[in-house]
Coordinates of N, CA, C and O in Angstrom, one line a residue:
M1 N 110.4 103.2 87.9 CA 111.1 104.3 87.4 C 112.1 103.7 86.4 O 112.9 103.2 87.0
T2 N 111.8 103.9 85.4 CA 113.0 103.5 84.2 C 114.4 104.4 84.3 O 114.0 105.9 84.2
K3 N 115.6 103.9 84.3 CA 116.7 104.8 84.5 C 117.1 105.2 82.9 O 116.8 104.3 81.9
I4 N 117.3 106.5 82.5 CA 117.9 106.6 81.1 C 119.0 105.9 80.8 O 120.0 105.9 81.4
T5 N 119.0 105.4 79.2 CA 120.2 104.9 78.5 C 120.4 105.8 77.9 O 119.9 106.2 76.8
R6 N 121.9 106.3 77.9 CA 122.5 107.1 76.9 C 123.4 106.5 76.2 O 124.4 105.9 76.6
D7 N 123.2 106.5 74.7 CA 124.1 105.6 73.9 C 124.7 106.9 72.6 O 123.8 106.8 71.8
L8 N 125.2 107.6 73.0 CA 125.7 108.7 72.3 C 126.0 108.3 70.8 O 126.0 109.0 69.8
E9 N 127.0 107.2 70.8 CA 127.3 106.7 69.5 C 126.1 106.3 68.6 O 126.3 106.5 67.4
K10 N 125.5 105.4 69.1 CA 124.2 104.8 68.6 C 123.2 106.1 68.0 O 122.9 106.5 66.9
C11 N 123.2 106.8 68.9 CA 122.3 108.1 68.4 C 122.9 109.0 67.2 O 122.2 109.5 66.6
S12 N 124.1 108.9 67.4 CA 124.8 109.9 66.3 C 124.8 109.2 64.9 O 125.1 110.1 64.1
Q13 N 124.9 108.0 65.1 CA 124.4 107.4 63.9 C 123.1 107.4 62.9 O 122.8 106.6 62.0
Q14 N 122.0 107.7 63.8 CA 120.6 107.7 63.3 C 120.3 109.2 63.1 O 121.0 110.0 63.2
S15 N 119.2 109.3 62.2 CA 118.7 110.3 61.9 C 117.3 110.7 62.2 O 116.7 109.6 62.7
Y16 N 116.9 112.1 62.6 CA 115.7 112.1 63.4 C 115.1 113.4 62.8 O 115.8 114.4 62.0
D17 N 113.7 113.9 63.3 CA 112.8 114.7 62.3 C 112.9 115.8 63.0 O 113.1 117.0 63.0
L18 N 113.3 115.6 64.7 CA 113.6 116.8 65.3 C 114.2 116.6 66.4 O 114.2 115.3 67.2
V19 N 114.9 117.4 67.4 CA 115.8 117.5 68.4 C 114.9 117.9 69.5 O 114.7 119.5 69.2
I20 N 114.9 117.8 70.7 CA 114.2 118.3 71.6 C 115.4 118.5 72.7 O 115.6 117.4 73.1
V21 N 115.4 119.5 73.1 CA 116.5 119.7 74.3 C 115.4 119.9 76.0 O 114.8 120.8 76.0
G22 N 115.9 119.1 76.6 CA 115.0 119.1 78.0 C 114.0 118.3 78.1 O 113.0 118.2 77.4
G23 N 114.2 117.4 79.2 CA 113.4 116.2 79.4 C 112.3 116.4 80.7 O 111.7 115.7 81.4
G24 N 111.5 117.9 80.6 CA 110.8 118.3 81.4 C 109.3 118.0 80.8 O 109.3 117.5 79.9
I25 N 108.5 118.8 81.6 CA 106.8 118.3 80.8 C 107.0 118.9 79.8 O 106.3 117.8 78.7
Y26 N 107.3 120.0 79.3 CA 107.3 120.2 78.1 C 107.9 119.4 77.1 O 107.4 119.5 75.8
G27 N 109.1 119.0 77.2 CA 109.6 118.0 76.5 C 109.2 117.1 76.2 O 109.2 116.0 75.2
I28 N 108.9 115.9 77.3 CA 108.1 115.3 77.3 C 107.1 115.3 76.6 O 106.5 114.1 75.8
M29 N 106.1 115.9 76.6 CA 105.0 116.6 75.9 C 104.9 116.4 74.4 O 104.7 116.0 73.4
L30 N 106.3 117.5 73.9 CA 106.8 117.6 72.8 C 107.0 116.2 72.1 O 106.6 115.6 70.8
C31 N 108.0 115.2 72.5 CA 108.5 114.0 72.2 C 107.0 113.3 71.9 O 106.9 112.5 70.7
L32 N 106.4 113.0 72.8 CA 105.0 111.8 72.7 C 104.3 112.6 71.7 O 103.7 111.8 71.0
E33 N 104.1 113.8 71.3 CA 103.4 114.4 70.4 C 103.9 114.4 69.1 O 103.2 113.9 68.0
A34 N 105.4 114.2 69.0 CA 105.9 114.1 67.5 C 105.8 112.2 67.4 O 105.9 112.1 66.3
V35 N 105.9 111.6 68.2 CA 105.9 110.2 68.1 C 104.6 110.0 67.5 O 104.2 109.0 66.7
R36 N 103.3 110.5 68.4 CA 102.1 110.3 67.6 C 101.8 110.9 66.2 O 100.8 110.3 65.6
R37 N 102.7 111.8 65.7 CA 102.5 112.2 64.1 C 103.9 111.2 63.5 O 104.1 111.8 62.3
N38 N 104.0 110.2 64.2 CA 105.1 109.2 63.1 C 106.3 110.1 62.9 O 107.1 109.7 62.0
L39 N 106.9 110.9 63.9 CA 108.0 111.5 63.4 C 109.1 110.7 64.5 O 108.4 110.0 65.6
R40 N 110.5 111.0 64.4 CA 111.7 110.4 64.9 C 112.1 111.7 66.1 O 112.9 112.4 65.6
P41 N 111.9 111.5 67.1 CA 112.3 112.7 68.0 C 113.9 112.3 68.9 O 113.6 111.2 69.1
L42 N 114.4 113.0 69.1 CA 115.5 112.9 70.0 C 115.5 113.7 71.2 O 115.4 115.0 70.9
L43 N 115.2 113.3 72.3 CA 114.8 113.7 73.4 C 116.6 113.8 74.1 O 117.0 112.9 74.5
L44 N 117.2 115.2 74.1 CA 118.5 115.4 75.2 C 117.9 115.8 76.2 O 117.6 117.0 76.4
E45 N 118.6 115.1 77.4 CA 118.4 115.5 79.0 C 119.6 115.6 79.5 O 120.0 114.4 79.5
K46 N 119.9 116.4 80.2 CA 121.2 116.6 81.2 C 121.2 115.4 82.1 O 122.3 114.4 82.4
N47 N 120.1 115.4 82.9 CA 120.1 114.8 83.9 C 118.8 113.6 83.7 O 119.1 112.7 82.9
D48 N 118.2 113.4 84.4 CA 117.1 112.4 84.7 C 115.3 113.0 84.3 O 115.5 114.7 84.6
F49 N 114.8 112.4 83.7 CA 113.4 113.3 83.5 C 112.5 114.0 84.4 O 112.8 113.2 85.7
I50 N 112.3 115.1 84.4 CA 111.7 115.8 85.3 C 112.5 116.0 86.4 O 112.1 116.3 87.6
S51 N 113.8 116.2 86.4 CA 114.9 116.4 87.5 C 114.7 118.1 87.8 O 114.7 118.3 88.7
S52 N 114.1 118.6 86.9 CA 114.6 119.9 86.8 C 112.9 120.7 86.4 O 112.1 119.6 86.1
T53 N 112.6 121.9 86.6 CA 111.5 122.5 85.9 C 111.3 123.1 84.9 O 112.5 124.0 85.3
S54 N 110.6 123.0 83.9 CA 110.5 123.8 82.8 C 110.3 125.5 83.5 O 109.3 125.6 84.0
L55 N 111.3 126.4 83.3 CA 111.1 127.7 83.5 C 110.7 127.8 85.0 O 110.3 128.9 85.5
N56 N 111.1 127.1 85.7 CA 111.3 127.1 87.5 C 109.8 127.2 88.2 O 109.6 128.3 88.7
H57 N 108.8 126.9 87.3 CA 107.3 127.4 88.0 C 106.7 126.3 88.8 O 105.6 126.2 88.7
L58 N 107.9 125.6 89.7 CA 107.0 125.1 91.0 C 106.3 124.0 90.5 O 105.8 123.1 91.4
R59 N 106.4 123.1 89.4 CA 106.2 122.4 88.8 C 104.6 122.3 88.3 O 103.7 121.3 88.5
T60 N 104.1 123.4 88.4 CA 102.2 123.7 88.6 C 102.1 123.7 87.1 O 102.6 124.4 86.3
I61 N 101.2 122.9 86.9 CA 100.2 122.8 85.6 C 99.2 123.6 85.7 O 97.9 123.0 85.9
H62 N 99.0 125.3 85.4 CA 98.0 126.0 86.2 C 96.7 125.9 85.1 O 97.2 126.0 83.5
G63 N 95.4 126.4 85.7 CA 94.3 126.0 84.5 C 94.0 127.4 83.8 O 93.0 127.8 83.6
G64 N 94.9 128.8 84.5 CA 94.4 130.2 84.0 C 93.8 130.8 84.6 O 93.4 131.8 84.5
L65 N 93.6 130.6 86.3 CA 92.8 131.2 87.0 C 93.6 132.8 87.1 O 92.7 133.5 87.1
R66 N 94.6 132.8 86.7 CA 95.2 134.1 87.1 C 95.1 135.2 85.8 O 94.9 136.2 86.0
Y67 N 94.5 134.7 84.6 CA 94.1 135.2 83.5 C 92.6 136.1 83.1 O 92.5 136.6 82.9
L68 N 92.0 135.2 84.4 CA 90.8 136.1 84.8 C 90.9 137.5 85.2 O 90.2 138.3 84.8
Q69 N 91.7 137.8 85.9 CA 92.3 138.9 86.5 C 92.1 140.2 85.5 O 92.0 141.2 85.7
S70 N 92.9 139.7 84.3 CA 92.9 140.8 83.4 C 92.2 140.3 82.0 O 92.0 140.8 80.9
F71 N 91.1 139.1 82.3 CA 89.9 139.1 81.4 C 90.6 138.6 80.2 O 90.0 138.8 79.3
D72 N 91.5 137.5 80.3 CA 92.0 137.5 79.1 C 91.8 135.7 78.9 O 92.4 134.7 78.9
I73 N 90.2 135.7 78.5 CA 89.7 134.8 78.4 C 90.2 133.7 77.0 O 90.0 132.3 78.0
N74 N 90.6 134.2 76.3 CA 91.2 132.8 75.3 C 92.5 132.3 76.0 O 92.7 131.0 76.0
R75 N 93.1 133.0 76.7 CA 94.4 132.3 77.1 C 94.1 131.6 78.4 O 94.4 130.4 78.7
F76 N 92.8 131.7 79.0 CA 92.2 131.3 80.7 C 91.8 129.6 79.6 O 92.5 128.9 79.8
R77 N 91.3 129.8 78.6 CA 90.7 128.5 78.3 C 91.7 127.4 77.4 O 91.6 126.2 77.9
E78 N 93.0 128.0 76.7 CA 94.0 127.5 76.1 C 94.5 126.7 77.3 O 94.8 125.6 77.2
S79 N 94.5 127.6 78.5 CA 95.4 126.6 79.7 C 94.6 125.9 80.2 O 95.2 124.6 80.7
V80 N 93.4 125.9 80.4 CA 92.0 125.0 80.9 C 92.2 123.7 79.9 O 92.4 122.5 80.5
Q81 N 92.6 124.0 78.9 CA 92.6 123.0 77.8 C 94.2 122.0 78.0 O 94.1 120.7 77.7
E82 N 95.0 122.6 78.0 CA 96.5 122.2 78.1 C 96.5 121.2 79.5 O 97.1 120.3 79.4
R83 N 96.1 121.9 80.4 CA 95.8 121.1 82.1 C 95.3 119.8 81.6 O 95.5 118.8 82.0
K84 N 94.1 119.8 81.0 CA 93.2 118.7 81.2 C 94.0 117.6 79.8 O 93.9 116.2 80.3
W85 N 94.4 118.1 79.3 CA 95.7 117.3 78.0 C 96.7 116.5 79.1 O 96.6 115.4 78.9
Y86 N 97.2 117.2 79.9 CA 98.4 116.9 80.6 C 97.6 115.7 81.7 O 98.0 114.4 81.8
L87 N 96.7 115.9 82.4 CA 96.0 115.3 83.2 C 95.3 113.8 82.4 O 95.4 112.7 83.1
R88 N 94.6 113.9 81.1 CA 94.4 112.8 80.4 C 95.1 111.8 79.9 O 95.2 110.7 80.1
H89 N 96.7 112.5 79.1 CA 97.3 111.8 78.5 C 98.8 111.3 79.5 O 99.5 110.4 79.1
L90 N 98.7 112.1 80.6 CA 99.9 111.9 81.4 C 99.5 111.4 82.9 O 100.2 112.1 83.8
P91 N 98.7 110.7 83.0 CA 97.9 110.6 84.5 C 99.2 109.9 85.2 O 99.2 110.2 86.7
R92 N 100.3 109.6 85.1 CA 101.2 108.7 85.9 C 102.3 109.8 86.4 O 102.9 109.6 87.7
F93 N 102.3 110.9 85.9 CA 102.9 112.1 85.9 C 102.2 113.5 86.9 O 102.7 114.2 87.3
V94 N 101.1 113.6 86.0 CA 100.6 114.8 86.6 C 99.1 114.6 87.4 O 98.2 113.6 87.2
H95 N 99.0 115.3 88.5 CA 97.7 115.1 89.5 C 97.5 116.4 90.1 O 98.0 117.2 90.3
P96 N 96.1 115.9 90.3 CA 95.3 117.3 90.9 C 95.8 117.8 92.1 O 96.6 117.2 93.0
M97 N 96.4 119.4 92.2 CA 97.0 120.1 93.5 C 95.6 121.3 94.1 O 95.4 121.8 93.3
P98 N 95.6 121.0 95.1 CA 94.6 122.0 96.0 C 95.7 123.2 95.9 O 97.0 123.1 96.6
C99 N 95.2 124.3 95.7 CA 95.8 125.7 96.0 C 94.8 126.4 96.8 O 94.0 126.5 97.0
I100 N 95.6 127.1 97.9 CA 94.8 127.9 99.2 C 95.3 129.2 99.1 O 96.7 129.4 99.1
M101 N 94.6 130.4 99.0 CA 95.2 131.8 99.3 C 94.7 132.4 100.5 O 93.4 132.4 100.3
P102 N 95.3 132.8 101.1 CA 94.7 133.4 102.0 C 93.9 134.8 102.1 O 94.6 135.6 101.3
L103 N 93.2 135.4 102.4 CA 92.4 136.4 102.5 C 92.1 137.4 103.3 O 91.6 136.8 104.5
Y104 N 92.7 138.4 103.5 CA 92.7 139.4 104.2 C 91.9 141.0 103.8 O 92.2 142.0 104.5
N105 N 91.1 140.6 102.7 CA 90.5 141.7 102.8 C 90.9 143.2 102.1 O 90.2 144.4 102.6
K106 N 91.9 142.9 101.6 CA 92.8 143.8 100.7 C 92.9 143.7 99.4 O 93.2 142.6 99.0
G107 N 92.8 144.7 98.7 CA 92.8 144.9 97.2 C 92.1 143.9 96.7 O 90.9 143.6 97.1
L108 N 92.6 142.9 95.7 CA 91.9 141.8 95.0 C 91.6 140.6 96.2 O 90.9 139.5 95.5
H109 N 92.4 140.4 97.1 CA 92.0 139.2 98.3 C 91.0 139.3 99.2 O 91.4 139.6 100.2
R110 N 89.9 139.8 98.2 CA 88.6 140.0 99.4 C 87.9 138.7 99.1 O 87.5 138.0 97.9
R111 N 87.1 138.5 100.0 CA 86.3 137.0 99.8 C 85.3 137.3 98.5 O 85.2 136.3 97.9
S112 N 84.8 138.3 98.6 CA 83.5 138.7 97.8 C 84.4 138.4 96.1 O 83.7 137.8 95.4
I113 N 85.5 139.0 96.2 CA 85.8 139.3 94.7 C 86.3 137.7 94.0 O 86.4 137.1 93.2
L114 N 87.0 137.1 95.3 CA 87.7 135.6 95.2 C 86.6 134.8 94.5 O 86.2 133.9 94.1
R115 N 85.4 134.8 95.8 CA 84.3 134.0 95.2 C 83.7 134.2 94.1 O 83.4 133.0 93.2
C116 N 83.7 135.2 93.4 CA 83.3 135.4 91.8 C 84.2 134.8 91.1 O 83.9 134.5 90.1
A117 N 85.4 134.9 91.2 CA 87.0 134.9 90.4 C 86.5 133.1 90.5 O 86.5 132.5 89.3
L118 N 86.2 132.4 91.3 CA 86.1 130.9 91.5 C 85.1 130.6 90.8 O 84.7 129.7 90.1
L119 N 83.7 131.3 90.9 CA 82.4 130.5 90.4 C 82.8 131.4 88.7 O 82.5 130.2 87.9
L120 N 83.5 132.0 88.3 CA 83.6 132.6 87.0 C 84.7 131.5 86.4 O 84.3 130.8 85.1
N121 N 85.7 131.1 87.4 CA 86.6 129.8 86.9 C 85.9 128.7 86.6 O 86.2 128.0 85.4
D122 N 85.0 128.4 87.6 CA 84.2 126.8 87.3 C 83.1 126.7 86.2 O 83.2 126.1 85.7
I123 N 82.7 128.2 85.8 CA 81.8 128.2 84.6 C 82.5 128.1 83.3 O 82.3 127.5 82.3
L124 N 83.7 129.0 83.5 CA 84.2 128.9 82.2 C 85.0 127.5 81.8 O 85.5 127.2 80.7
S125 N 85.3 126.9 83.2 CA 86.4 125.5 82.7 C 85.2 124.6 83.2 O 85.5 123.2 83.4
F126 N 83.9 124.8 82.7 CA 82.7 123.6 83.0 C 83.2 122.1 82.3 O 82.6 121.0 82.7
N127 N 84.3 122.3 81.5 CA 84.4 121.0 80.6 C 86.0 120.5 80.9 O 86.7 119.7 80.5
R128 N 86.6 121.2 82.1 CA 87.5 120.7 82.3 C 88.0 119.3 82.9 O 89.2 118.8 83.0
N129 N 86.9 118.5 83.3 CA 86.8 117.0 83.7 C 86.5 116.1 82.5 O 86.7 114.7 82.5
N130 N 86.0 116.7 81.2 CA 85.4 115.8 80.4 C 86.9 114.8 79.9 O 88.0 115.4 79.7
S131 N 86.5 113.6 79.9 CA 87.6 112.5 79.1 C 88.8 112.4 80.0 O 89.9 111.8 79.7
V132 N 88.8 112.8 81.2 CA 89.8 112.6 82.1 C 89.4 111.5 83.5 O 88.1 111.7 83.8
N133 N 90.4 110.8 83.4 CA 90.1 109.8 84.5 C 89.4 110.3 85.9 O 89.7 111.5 86.6
K134 N 88.4 109.6 86.4 CA 87.7 109.9 87.5 C 88.4 110.4 88.5 O 88.5 111.5 89.2
E135 N 89.7 109.7 88.9 CA 91.0 110.1 90.1 C 91.4 111.2 89.6 O 91.9 111.9 90.8
K136 N 91.3 111.6 88.7 CA 92.1 113.1 88.0 C 91.2 114.4 88.3 O 91.6 115.3 87.8
H137 N 89.8 114.2 88.5 CA 89.1 114.9 88.1 C 89.4 116.6 89.2 O 90.0 116.2 90.3
L138 N 89.0 117.4 88.6 CA 89.6 118.6 89.8 C 88.1 119.3 90.3 O 87.1 119.8 89.8
P139 N 87.8 119.4 91.4 CA 86.6 119.7 92.0 C 85.8 121.2 92.2 O 87.4 121.9 91.3
K140 N 85.4 121.6 92.2 CA 85.2 123.2 92.2 C 85.7 123.7 93.2 O 85.9 123.5 94.3
G141 N 85.8 125.3 92.9 CA 86.8 126.3 93.8 C 85.9 126.2 95.1 O 84.6 126.2 94.7
K142 N 85.9 127.0 96.2 CA 85.2 127.8 97.3 C 86.1 128.7 98.1 O 87.1 128.3 98.1
I143 N 85.1 128.9 98.7 CA 85.5 130.0 99.7 C 85.6 129.6 101.3 O 84.7 128.6 101.6
L144 N 87.0 129.5 102.0 CA 86.9 128.8 103.4 C 86.5 129.7 104.4 O 87.5 130.7 104.1
S145 N 86.0 129.1 105.3 CA 85.8 130.2 106.8 C 87.6 130.1 107.3 O 88.2 129.7 107.2
L146 N 87.2 131.3 108.2 CA 88.7 131.8 109.1 C 89.2 130.4 109.4 O 90.3 130.0 109.7
Q147 N 88.0 129.7 110.0 CA 88.5 128.2 111.1 C 89.3 127.3 110.3 O 90.0 126.7 110.6
N148 N 88.1 127.2 108.9 CA 89.2 126.0 108.2 C 90.1 126.3 107.4 O 91.2 125.3 107.6
T149 N 90.2 127.7 107.4 CA 91.5 128.3 107.0 C 92.8 127.8 108.0 O 94.0 127.3 107.3
K150 N 92.6 128.2 109.1 CA 93.4 127.8 110.2 C 93.8 126.3 110.3 O 94.7 125.9 111.0
D151 N 92.8 125.7 110.1 CA 93.2 124.2 110.2 C 93.7 123.5 109.2 O 94.5 123.0 109.3
I152 N 93.4 124.0 108.1 CA 94.0 123.5 106.7 C 95.4 124.1 106.7 O 96.5 123.2 106.3
F153 N 95.8 125.1 107.0 CA 96.8 126.0 106.8 C 97.4 126.8 108.3 O 97.4 127.9 108.5
P154 N 98.0 125.6 109.0 CA 98.1 126.3 110.4 C 99.2 127.1 110.8 O 99.2 128.0 111.5
G155 N 100.5 127.5 109.4 CA 101.3 128.6 109.5 C 100.8 129.9 109.4 O 101.6 130.8 109.3
V156 N 99.3 129.7 108.7 CA 99.0 131.1 107.9 C 98.7 132.6 109.3 O 98.7 132.3 110.0
D157 N 98.9 133.7 108.3 CA 99.2 134.7 109.6 C 97.7 135.4 109.5 O 97.1 135.5 108.8
T158 N 97.5 134.9 111.0 CA 96.3 135.1 111.2 C 95.4 136.7 111.5 O 94.3 136.9 111.5
V159 N 96.7 137.7 111.3 CA 96.1 138.7 111.7 C 95.2 139.6 110.3 O 96.2 139.6 109.3
G160 N 94.1 139.8 110.7 CA 93.5 140.6 109.8 C 92.8 139.2 108.8 O 92.2 139.8 107.9
L161 N 93.4 138.1 109.2 CA 92.7 136.9 108.3 C 91.3 136.9 108.0 O 90.5 136.8 109.2
K162 N 90.8 137.0 106.8 CA 89.2 136.8 106.9 C 88.6 135.2 106.2 O 87.2 134.8 106.2
G163 N 89.5 134.1 105.7 CA 89.2 133.0 105.4 C 90.3 132.9 104.3 O 91.3 133.6 104.0
S164 N 89.9 131.9 102.9 CA 90.7 131.6 102.2 C 90.1 131.3 100.8 O 88.6 130.7 101.2
A165 N 90.5 131.2 99.9 CA 90.1 131.0 98.7 C 90.9 129.4 98.3 O 92.2 129.1 98.4
L166 N 90.0 128.3 98.0 CA 90.6 127.0 97.6 C 90.2 127.0 96.2 O 88.8 126.9 95.9
W167 N 91.1 126.2 95.4 CA 90.7 126.1 94.1 C 92.1 124.7 93.6 O 92.6 124.3 94.6
Y168 N 91.7 124.0 92.4 CA 92.6 123.1 92.1 C 93.2 123.4 90.9 O 92.8 124.2 90.0
D169 N 94.4 123.1 90.7 CA 95.1 122.9 89.2 C 96.0 121.7 89.1 O 95.6 120.4 89.9
A170 N 97.1 121.6 88.6 CA 97.7 120.3 89.0 C 99.3 120.4 88.7 O 99.7 121.5 88.6
K171 N 100.0 119.0 89.5 CA 101.2 119.4 89.2 C 101.9 118.2 88.6 O 101.2 117.2 88.5

């Protein structure tokens, strides 16, 4: 990993098309896009790249599964495309991440509801792996049995547990 070199004197003697504050995933992406558009960006970072997280969101680059809950299909598709962009253009920093949600047959956390949500997620994100390196492909989601859930997630509260939902996002 390359350490950041700071030369404030040199930076102050040059001109830039834009200044980006923060070297998290969004700042790096903006800087990369600016350079691709033949702009001269200045990226300001307090510590080292990706030393903190943008909006403190656990470094997750989600594909919008949560937007299906409110049927916000436009935002869902936008999230899928953004996640695909990161997986394709920043493969060194962005990796597939399995997500698991225990299901207790209460409210929306029911096997039948999550099975439908995961199916809808897979149908609407059918192109999620297009132009992405094979090792970065995101598998389809699925419902896991009670035993599989306990095997994968030994610390899960088993009282009333019916299984779990497994899907993939990125980090």
